[in-house]
mmCIF file of C-alpha atoms in Angstrom:
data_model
loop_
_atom_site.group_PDB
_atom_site.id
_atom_site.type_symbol
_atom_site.label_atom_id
_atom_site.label_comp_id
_atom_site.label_asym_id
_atom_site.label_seq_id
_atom_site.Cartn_x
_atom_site.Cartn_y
_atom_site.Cartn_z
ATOM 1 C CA UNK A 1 94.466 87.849 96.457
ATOM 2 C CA UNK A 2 93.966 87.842 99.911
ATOM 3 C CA UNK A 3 97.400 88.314 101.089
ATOM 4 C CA UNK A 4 96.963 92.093 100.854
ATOM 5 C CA UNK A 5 94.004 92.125 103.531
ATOM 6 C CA UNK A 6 95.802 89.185 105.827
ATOM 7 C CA UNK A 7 99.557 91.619 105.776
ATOM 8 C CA UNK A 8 97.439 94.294 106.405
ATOM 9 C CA UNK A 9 95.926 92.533 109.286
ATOM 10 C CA UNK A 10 99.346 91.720 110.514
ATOM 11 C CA UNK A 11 100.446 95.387 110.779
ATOM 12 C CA UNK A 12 98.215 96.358 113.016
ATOM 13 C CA UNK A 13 98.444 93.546 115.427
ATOM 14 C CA UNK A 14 101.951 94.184 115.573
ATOM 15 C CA UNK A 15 101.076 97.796 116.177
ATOM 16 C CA UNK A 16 98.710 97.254 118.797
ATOM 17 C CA UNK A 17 100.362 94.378 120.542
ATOM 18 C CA UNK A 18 102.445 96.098 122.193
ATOM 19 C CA UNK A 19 101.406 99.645 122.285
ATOM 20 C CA UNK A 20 98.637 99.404 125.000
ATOM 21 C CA UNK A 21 98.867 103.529 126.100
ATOM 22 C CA UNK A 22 98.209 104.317 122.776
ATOM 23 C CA UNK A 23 96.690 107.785 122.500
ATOM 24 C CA UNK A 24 93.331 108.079 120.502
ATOM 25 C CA UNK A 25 93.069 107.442 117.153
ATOM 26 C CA UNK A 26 94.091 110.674 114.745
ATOM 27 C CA UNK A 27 91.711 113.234 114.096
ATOM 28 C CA UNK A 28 93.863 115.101 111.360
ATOM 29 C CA UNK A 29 94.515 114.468 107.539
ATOM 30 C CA UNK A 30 98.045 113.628 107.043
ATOM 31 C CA UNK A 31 97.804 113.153 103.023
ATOM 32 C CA UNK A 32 100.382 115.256 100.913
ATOM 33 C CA UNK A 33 98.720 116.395 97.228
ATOM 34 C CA UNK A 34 101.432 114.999 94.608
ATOM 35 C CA UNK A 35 100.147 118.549 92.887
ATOM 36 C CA UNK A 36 102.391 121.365 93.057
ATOM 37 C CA UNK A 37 101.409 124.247 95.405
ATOM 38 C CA UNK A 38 98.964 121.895 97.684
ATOM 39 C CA UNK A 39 99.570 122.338 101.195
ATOM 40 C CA UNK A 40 101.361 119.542 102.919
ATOM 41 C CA UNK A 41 99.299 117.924 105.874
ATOM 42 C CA UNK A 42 100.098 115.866 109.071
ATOM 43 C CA UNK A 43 101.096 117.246 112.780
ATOM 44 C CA UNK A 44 103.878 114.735 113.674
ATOM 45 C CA UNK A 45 106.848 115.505 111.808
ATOM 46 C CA UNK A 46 109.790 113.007 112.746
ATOM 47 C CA UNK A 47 112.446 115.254 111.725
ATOM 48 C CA UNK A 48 115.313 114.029 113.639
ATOM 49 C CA UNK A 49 115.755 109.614 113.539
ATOM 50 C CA UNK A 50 116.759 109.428 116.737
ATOM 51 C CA UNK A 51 113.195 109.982 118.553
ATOM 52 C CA UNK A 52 111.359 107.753 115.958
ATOM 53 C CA UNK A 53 110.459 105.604 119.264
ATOM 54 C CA UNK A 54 108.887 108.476 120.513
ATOM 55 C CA UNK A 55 105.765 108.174 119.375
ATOM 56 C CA UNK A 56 103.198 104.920 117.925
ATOM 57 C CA UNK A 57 103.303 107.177 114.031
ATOM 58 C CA UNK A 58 104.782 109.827 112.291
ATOM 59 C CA UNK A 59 103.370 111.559 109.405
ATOM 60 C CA UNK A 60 105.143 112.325 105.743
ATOM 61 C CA UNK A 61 107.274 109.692 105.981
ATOM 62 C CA UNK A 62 110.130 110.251 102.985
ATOM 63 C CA UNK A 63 112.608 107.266 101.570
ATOM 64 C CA UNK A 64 115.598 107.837 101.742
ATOM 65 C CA UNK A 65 118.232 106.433 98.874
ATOM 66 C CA UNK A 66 118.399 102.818 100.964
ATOM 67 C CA UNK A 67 115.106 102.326 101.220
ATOM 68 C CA UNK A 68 114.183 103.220 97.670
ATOM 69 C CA UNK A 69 117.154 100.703 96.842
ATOM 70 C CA UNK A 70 116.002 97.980 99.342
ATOM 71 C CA UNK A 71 112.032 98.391 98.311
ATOM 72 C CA UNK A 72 113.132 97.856 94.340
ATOM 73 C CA UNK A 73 115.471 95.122 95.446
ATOM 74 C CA UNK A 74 112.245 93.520 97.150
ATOM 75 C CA UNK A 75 110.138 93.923 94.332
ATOM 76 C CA UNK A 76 112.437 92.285 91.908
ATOM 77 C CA UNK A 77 112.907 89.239 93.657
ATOM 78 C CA UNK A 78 109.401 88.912 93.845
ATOM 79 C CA UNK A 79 108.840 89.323 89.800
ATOM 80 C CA UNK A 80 111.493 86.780 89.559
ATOM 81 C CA UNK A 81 109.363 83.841 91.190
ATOM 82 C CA UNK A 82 106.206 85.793 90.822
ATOM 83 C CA UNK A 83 102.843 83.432 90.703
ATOM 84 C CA UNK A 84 102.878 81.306 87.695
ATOM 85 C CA UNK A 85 100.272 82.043 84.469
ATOM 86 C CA UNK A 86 97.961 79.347 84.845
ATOM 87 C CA UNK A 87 97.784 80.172 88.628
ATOM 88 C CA UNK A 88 97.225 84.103 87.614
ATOM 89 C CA UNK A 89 94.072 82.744 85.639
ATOM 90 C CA UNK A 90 92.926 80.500 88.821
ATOM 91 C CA UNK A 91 92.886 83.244 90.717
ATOM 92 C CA UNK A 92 90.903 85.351 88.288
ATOM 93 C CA UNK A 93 88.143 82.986 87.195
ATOM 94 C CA UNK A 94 87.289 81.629 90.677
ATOM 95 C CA UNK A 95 87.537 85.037 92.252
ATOM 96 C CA UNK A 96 84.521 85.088 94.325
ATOM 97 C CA UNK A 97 85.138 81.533 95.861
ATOM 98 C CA UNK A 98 88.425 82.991 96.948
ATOM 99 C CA UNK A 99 86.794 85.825 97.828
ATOM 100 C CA UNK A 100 84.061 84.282 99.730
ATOM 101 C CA UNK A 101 86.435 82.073 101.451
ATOM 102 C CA UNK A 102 88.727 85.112 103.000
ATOM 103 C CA UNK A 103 85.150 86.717 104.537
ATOM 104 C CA UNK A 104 84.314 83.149 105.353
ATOM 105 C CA UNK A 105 87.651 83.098 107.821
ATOM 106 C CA UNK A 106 87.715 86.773 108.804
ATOM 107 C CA UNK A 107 84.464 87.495 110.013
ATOM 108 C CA UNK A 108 84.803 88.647 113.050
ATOM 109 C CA UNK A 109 87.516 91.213 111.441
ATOM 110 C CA UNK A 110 85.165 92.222 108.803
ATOM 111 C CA UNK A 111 84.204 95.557 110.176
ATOM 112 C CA UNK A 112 87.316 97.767 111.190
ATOM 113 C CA UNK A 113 87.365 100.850 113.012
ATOM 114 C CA UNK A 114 87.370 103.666 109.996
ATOM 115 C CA UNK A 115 87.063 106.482 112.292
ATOM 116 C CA UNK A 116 89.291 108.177 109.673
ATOM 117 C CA UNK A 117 86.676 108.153 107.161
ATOM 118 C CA UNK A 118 84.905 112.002 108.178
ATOM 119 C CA UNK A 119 88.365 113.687 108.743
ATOM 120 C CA UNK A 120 89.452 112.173 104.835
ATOM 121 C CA UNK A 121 86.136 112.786 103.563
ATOM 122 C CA UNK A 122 83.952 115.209 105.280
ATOM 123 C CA UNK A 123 81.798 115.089 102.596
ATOM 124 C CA UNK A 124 80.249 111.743 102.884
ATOM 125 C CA UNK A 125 78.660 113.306 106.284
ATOM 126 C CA UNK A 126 75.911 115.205 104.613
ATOM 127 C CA UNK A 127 75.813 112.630 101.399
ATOM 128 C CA UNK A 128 71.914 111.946 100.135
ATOM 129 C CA UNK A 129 72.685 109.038 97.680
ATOM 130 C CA UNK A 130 76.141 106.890 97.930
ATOM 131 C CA UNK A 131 77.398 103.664 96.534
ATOM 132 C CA UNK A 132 79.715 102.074 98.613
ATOM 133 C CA UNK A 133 81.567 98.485 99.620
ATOM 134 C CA UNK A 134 79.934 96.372 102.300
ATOM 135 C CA UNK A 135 80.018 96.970 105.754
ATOM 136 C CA UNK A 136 83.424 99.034 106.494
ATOM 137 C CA UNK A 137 82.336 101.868 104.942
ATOM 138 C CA UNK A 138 78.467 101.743 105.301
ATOM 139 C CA UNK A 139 78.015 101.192 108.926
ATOM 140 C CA UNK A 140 80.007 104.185 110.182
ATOM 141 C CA UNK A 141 78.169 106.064 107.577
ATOM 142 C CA UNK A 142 74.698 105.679 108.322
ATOM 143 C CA UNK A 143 75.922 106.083 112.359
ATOM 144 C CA UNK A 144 77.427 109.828 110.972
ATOM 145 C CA UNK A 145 75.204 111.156 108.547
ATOM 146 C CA UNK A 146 71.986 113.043 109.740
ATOM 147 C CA UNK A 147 70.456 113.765 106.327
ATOM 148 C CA UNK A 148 67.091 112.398 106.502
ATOM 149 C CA UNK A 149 67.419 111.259 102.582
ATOM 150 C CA UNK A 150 70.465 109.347 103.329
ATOM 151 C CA UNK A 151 70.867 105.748 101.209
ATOM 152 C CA UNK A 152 73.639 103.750 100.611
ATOM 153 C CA UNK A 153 73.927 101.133 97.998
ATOM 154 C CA UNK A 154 76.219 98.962 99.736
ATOM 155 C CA UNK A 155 77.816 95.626 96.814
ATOM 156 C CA UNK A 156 81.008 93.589 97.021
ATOM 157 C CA UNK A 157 81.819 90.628 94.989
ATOM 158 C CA UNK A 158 81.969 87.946 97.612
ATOM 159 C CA UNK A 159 78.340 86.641 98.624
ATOM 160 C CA UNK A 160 79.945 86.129 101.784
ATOM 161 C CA UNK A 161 80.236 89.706 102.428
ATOM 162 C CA UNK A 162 76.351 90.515 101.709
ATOM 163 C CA UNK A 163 75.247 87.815 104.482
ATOM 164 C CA UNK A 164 77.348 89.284 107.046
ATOM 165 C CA UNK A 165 76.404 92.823 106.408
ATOM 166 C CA UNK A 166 72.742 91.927 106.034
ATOM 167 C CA UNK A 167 72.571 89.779 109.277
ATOM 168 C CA UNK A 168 74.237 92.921 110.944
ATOM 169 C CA UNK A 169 71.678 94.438 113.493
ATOM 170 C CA UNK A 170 72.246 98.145 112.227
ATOM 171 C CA UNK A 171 71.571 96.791 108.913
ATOM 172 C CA UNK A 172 68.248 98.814 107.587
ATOM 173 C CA UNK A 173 66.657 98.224 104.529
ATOM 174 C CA UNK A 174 65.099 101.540 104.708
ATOM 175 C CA UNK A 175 68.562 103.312 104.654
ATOM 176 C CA UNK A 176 70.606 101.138 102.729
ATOM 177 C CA UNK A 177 70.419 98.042 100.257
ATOM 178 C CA UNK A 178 73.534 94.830 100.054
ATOM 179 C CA UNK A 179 73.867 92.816 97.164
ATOM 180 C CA UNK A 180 75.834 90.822 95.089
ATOM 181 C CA UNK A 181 77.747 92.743 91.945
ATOM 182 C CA UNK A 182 81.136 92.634 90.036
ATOM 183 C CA UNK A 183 82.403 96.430 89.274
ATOM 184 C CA UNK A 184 84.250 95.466 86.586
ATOM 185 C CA UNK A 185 80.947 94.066 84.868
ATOM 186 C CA UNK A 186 79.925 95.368 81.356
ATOM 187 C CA UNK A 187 76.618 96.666 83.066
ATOM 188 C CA UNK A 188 75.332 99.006 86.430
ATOM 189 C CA UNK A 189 73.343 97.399 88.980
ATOM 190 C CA UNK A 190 69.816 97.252 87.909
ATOM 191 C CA UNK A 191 68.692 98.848 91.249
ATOM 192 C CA UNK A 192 71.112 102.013 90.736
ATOM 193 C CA UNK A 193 69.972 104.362 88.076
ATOM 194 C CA UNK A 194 72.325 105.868 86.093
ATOM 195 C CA UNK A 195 73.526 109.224 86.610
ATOM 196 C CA UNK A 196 71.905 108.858 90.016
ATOM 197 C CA UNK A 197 74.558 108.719 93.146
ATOM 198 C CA UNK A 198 75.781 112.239 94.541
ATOM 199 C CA UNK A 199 79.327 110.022 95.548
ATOM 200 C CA UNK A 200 81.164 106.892 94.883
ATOM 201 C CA UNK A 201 83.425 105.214 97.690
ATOM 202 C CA UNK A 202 86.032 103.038 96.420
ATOM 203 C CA UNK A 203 88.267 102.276 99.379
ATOM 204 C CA UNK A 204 90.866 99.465 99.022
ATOM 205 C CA UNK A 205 88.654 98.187 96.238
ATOM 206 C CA UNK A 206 91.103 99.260 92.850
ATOM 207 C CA UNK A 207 94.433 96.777 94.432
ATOM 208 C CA UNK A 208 91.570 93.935 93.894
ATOM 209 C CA UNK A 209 91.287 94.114 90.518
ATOM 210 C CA UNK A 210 93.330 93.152 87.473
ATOM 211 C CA UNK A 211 94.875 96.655 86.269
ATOM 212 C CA UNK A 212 93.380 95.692 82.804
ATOM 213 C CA UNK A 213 90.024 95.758 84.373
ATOM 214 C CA UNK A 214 90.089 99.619 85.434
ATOM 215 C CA UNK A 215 88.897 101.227 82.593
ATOM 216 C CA UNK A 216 85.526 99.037 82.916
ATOM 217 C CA UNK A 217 85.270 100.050 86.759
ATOM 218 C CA UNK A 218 85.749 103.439 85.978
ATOM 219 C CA UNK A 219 83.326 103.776 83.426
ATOM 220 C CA UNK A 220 80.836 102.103 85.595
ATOM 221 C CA UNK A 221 81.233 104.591 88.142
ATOM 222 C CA UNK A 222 80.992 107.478 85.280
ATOM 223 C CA UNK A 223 77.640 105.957 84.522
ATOM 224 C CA UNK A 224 76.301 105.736 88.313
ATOM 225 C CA UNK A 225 76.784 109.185 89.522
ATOM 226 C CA UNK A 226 75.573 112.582 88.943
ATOM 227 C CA UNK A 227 77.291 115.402 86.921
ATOM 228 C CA UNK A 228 79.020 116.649 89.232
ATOM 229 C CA UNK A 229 79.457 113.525 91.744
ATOM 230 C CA UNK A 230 82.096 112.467 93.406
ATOM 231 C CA UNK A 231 84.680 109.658 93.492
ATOM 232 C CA UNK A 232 86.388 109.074 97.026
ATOM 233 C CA UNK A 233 89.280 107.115 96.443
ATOM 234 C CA UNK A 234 91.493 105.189 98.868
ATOM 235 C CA UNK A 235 94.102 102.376 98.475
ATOM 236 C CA UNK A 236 97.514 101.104 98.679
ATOM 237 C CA UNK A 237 100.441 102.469 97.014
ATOM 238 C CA UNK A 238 103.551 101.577 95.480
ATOM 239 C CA UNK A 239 106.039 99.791 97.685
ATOM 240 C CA UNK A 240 103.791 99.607 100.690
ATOM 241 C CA UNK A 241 104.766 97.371 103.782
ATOM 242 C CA UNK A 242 101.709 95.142 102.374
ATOM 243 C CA UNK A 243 102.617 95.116 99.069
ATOM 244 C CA UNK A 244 106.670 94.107 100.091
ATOM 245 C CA UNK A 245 105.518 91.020 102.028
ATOM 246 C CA UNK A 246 104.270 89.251 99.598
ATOM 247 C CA UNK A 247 105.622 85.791 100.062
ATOM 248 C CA UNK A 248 107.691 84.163 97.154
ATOM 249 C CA UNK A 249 105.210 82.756 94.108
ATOM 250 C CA UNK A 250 102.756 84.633 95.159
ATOM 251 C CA UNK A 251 102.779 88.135 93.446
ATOM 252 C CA UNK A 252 100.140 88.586 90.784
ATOM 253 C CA UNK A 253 102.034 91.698 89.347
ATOM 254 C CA UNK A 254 103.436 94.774 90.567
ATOM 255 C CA UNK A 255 101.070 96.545 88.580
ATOM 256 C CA UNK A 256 98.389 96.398 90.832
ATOM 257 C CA UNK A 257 99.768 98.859 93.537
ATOM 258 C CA UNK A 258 99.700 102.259 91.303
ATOM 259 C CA UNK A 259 102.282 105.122 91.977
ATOM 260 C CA UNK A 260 99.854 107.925 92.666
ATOM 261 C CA UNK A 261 100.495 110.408 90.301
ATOM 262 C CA UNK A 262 100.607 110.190 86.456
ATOM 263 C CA UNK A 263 99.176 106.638 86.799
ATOM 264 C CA UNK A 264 96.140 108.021 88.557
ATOM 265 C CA UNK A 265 95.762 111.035 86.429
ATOM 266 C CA UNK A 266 96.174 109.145 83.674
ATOM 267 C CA UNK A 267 93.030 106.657 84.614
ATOM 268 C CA UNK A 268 90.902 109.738 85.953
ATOM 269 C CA UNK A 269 91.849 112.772 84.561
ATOM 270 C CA UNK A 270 90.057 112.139 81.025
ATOM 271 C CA UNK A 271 86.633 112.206 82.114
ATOM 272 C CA UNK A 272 86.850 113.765 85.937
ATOM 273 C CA UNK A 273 87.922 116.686 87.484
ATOM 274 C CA UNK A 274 90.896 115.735 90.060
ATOM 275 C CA UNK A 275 90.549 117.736 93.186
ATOM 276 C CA UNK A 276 92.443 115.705 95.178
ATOM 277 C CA UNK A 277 95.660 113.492 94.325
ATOM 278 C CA UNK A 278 97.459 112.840 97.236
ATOM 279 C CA UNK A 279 99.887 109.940 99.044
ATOM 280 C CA UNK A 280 99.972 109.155 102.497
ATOM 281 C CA UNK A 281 103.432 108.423 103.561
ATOM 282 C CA UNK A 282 103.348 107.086 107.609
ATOM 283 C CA UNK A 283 105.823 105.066 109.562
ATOM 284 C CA UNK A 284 103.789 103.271 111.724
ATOM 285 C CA UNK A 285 106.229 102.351 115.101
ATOM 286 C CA UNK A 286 106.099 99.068 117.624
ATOM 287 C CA UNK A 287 108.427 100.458 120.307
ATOM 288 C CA UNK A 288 107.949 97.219 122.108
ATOM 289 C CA UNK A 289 109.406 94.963 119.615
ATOM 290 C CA UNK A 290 111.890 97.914 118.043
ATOM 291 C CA UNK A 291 109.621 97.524 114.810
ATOM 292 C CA UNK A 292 109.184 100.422 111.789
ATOM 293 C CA UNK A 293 106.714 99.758 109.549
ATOM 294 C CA UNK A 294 106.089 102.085 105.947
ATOM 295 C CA UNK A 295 102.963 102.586 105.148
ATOM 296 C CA UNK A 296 101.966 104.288 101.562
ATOM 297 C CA UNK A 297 98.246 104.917 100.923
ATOM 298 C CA UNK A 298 96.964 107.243 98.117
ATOM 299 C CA UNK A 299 93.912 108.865 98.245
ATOM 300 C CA UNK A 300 91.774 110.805 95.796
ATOM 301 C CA UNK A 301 88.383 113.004 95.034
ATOM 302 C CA UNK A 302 87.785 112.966 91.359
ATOM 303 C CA UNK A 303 84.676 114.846 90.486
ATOM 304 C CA UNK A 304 82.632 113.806 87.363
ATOM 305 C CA UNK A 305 82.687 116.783 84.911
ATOM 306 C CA UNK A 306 79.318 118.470 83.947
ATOM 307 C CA UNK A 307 78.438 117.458 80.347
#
């Protein structure tokens, strides 16, 4: 379960190990709309292989044959030994001990630069009402947003979490309110009122949750917002560097790492509007240690239709 978070970690060490001259982080969307028509983002174009080591990332990324090949090959070999039943159901009942025990050990990790959030989604700057994941998301929110009537309802599964976002000192109970809740629980928080968030963060949250679980989350978050609110999606995709590290035994199922088109509008499209449906193909580059790394996020604004 927490293999995802701890590859991910390892990614950007390796990326930042070595590249101490690195320029500021981006300030540009580099997403590409699966949708035909939709402009195609991103200012670094690698369009000849030989000056990959020319720069820390490149934007739009594409496969080639071999690496499509190579990333199925991967895949397969992990569904062969993948993690056996009765440790699938381990996993799943004693979720938030696991849970608790990956916040327990990453602490001091816990809240990551996301100064990508207000170029991806420039509408959680003037947000009133929000729900939200603890900490990553909230802190750098209630630092950006001016609006006076600003609050965040900030839950995550792990009671870990809550303590270390509530014993943070920007942490104000005036703007914002941490707590303990499942998403994929048969019922809405009993402090959010239904129909009563403007937008809905779910960043990194979907890959942590059983696939046959989805339907429940989304028809939590159908319940919790507005006509008219917003979903803000972002997670990994398909074949991503995190994803193809898995170690042997220890793949739940491939499932959980969605393609980012039909799979998406498939899950959304029947009861929200999809104004955004887009993957985010980068090749992230250690020029020290000669190292390319593919990275596939996809990211999403679903907007709940008026009734």
């Amino acid at each position: 379960m927490s293999e995802s978070e701890e590859n991910d970690q390892i990614s950007q060490n390796e990326v930042t190990s070595s590249n101490t001259n690195a320029k500021p982080k981006k300030d540009w969307s580099s997403v590409c709309d699966v949708r035909e028509g939709t402009p195609v983002f991103g200012t670094r174009i690698l369009d000849n292989k030989d000056n990959v080591w020319n720069h820390n990332a490149w934007d739009n990324v594409q496969w080639d044959e071999e690496q499509e090949k190579s990333a199925l090959e991967q895949v397969r070999r992990q569904a062969v030994k993948s993690m056996l039943p009765e440790e699938q159901e381990k996993y799943h009942q004693q979720a938030a001990e696991y849970w608790n025990d990956f916040y327990r050990h990453n602490e001091n990790k816990f809240f990551k630069d996301r100064q990508w959030l207000k170029v991806e989604f420039p509408e959680l700057v003037e947000a009133t009402k929000l729900g939200c994941g603890a900490g990553n998301t909230m802190f750098p929110l209630l630092a950006e947003n001016k609006n006076p009537e600003l609050f965040i309802y900030a839950c995550d599964f792990a009671s870990n979490a809550v303590d270390v976002v509530m014993n943070n000192q920007d942490y104000d109970p005036s703007k914002c309110k941490a707590f303990v809740w499942d998403l994929t629980s048969d019922r809405i928080p009993e402090c959010i009122e239904q129909g009563s968030l403007d937008i809905v963060v779910l960043i990194f949250v979907m890959s942590a949750i059983r696939p046959q679980d989805w339907n429940q989350v989304i028809e939590n978050v159908y319940k919790m917002l507005k006509p008219g609110g917003l979903v803000l999606f972002r997670d990994y995709g398909r074949y991503d560097m995190v994803q193809l590290r898995f170690k042997e035994g220890r793949m739940i199922s491939d499932n959980f790492y969605a393609r980012g088109d039909e799979e998406i509008e498939a899950l959304w499209g029947t009861r929200f509007t999809l104004e955004q449906n887009a993957v985010d193909r980068r090749l992230i580059v250690n020029r020290h240690r000669k190292l390319q790394m593919y990275r596939i996020w996809l990211q999403g604004k679903f907007r709940k239709r008026e009734s």
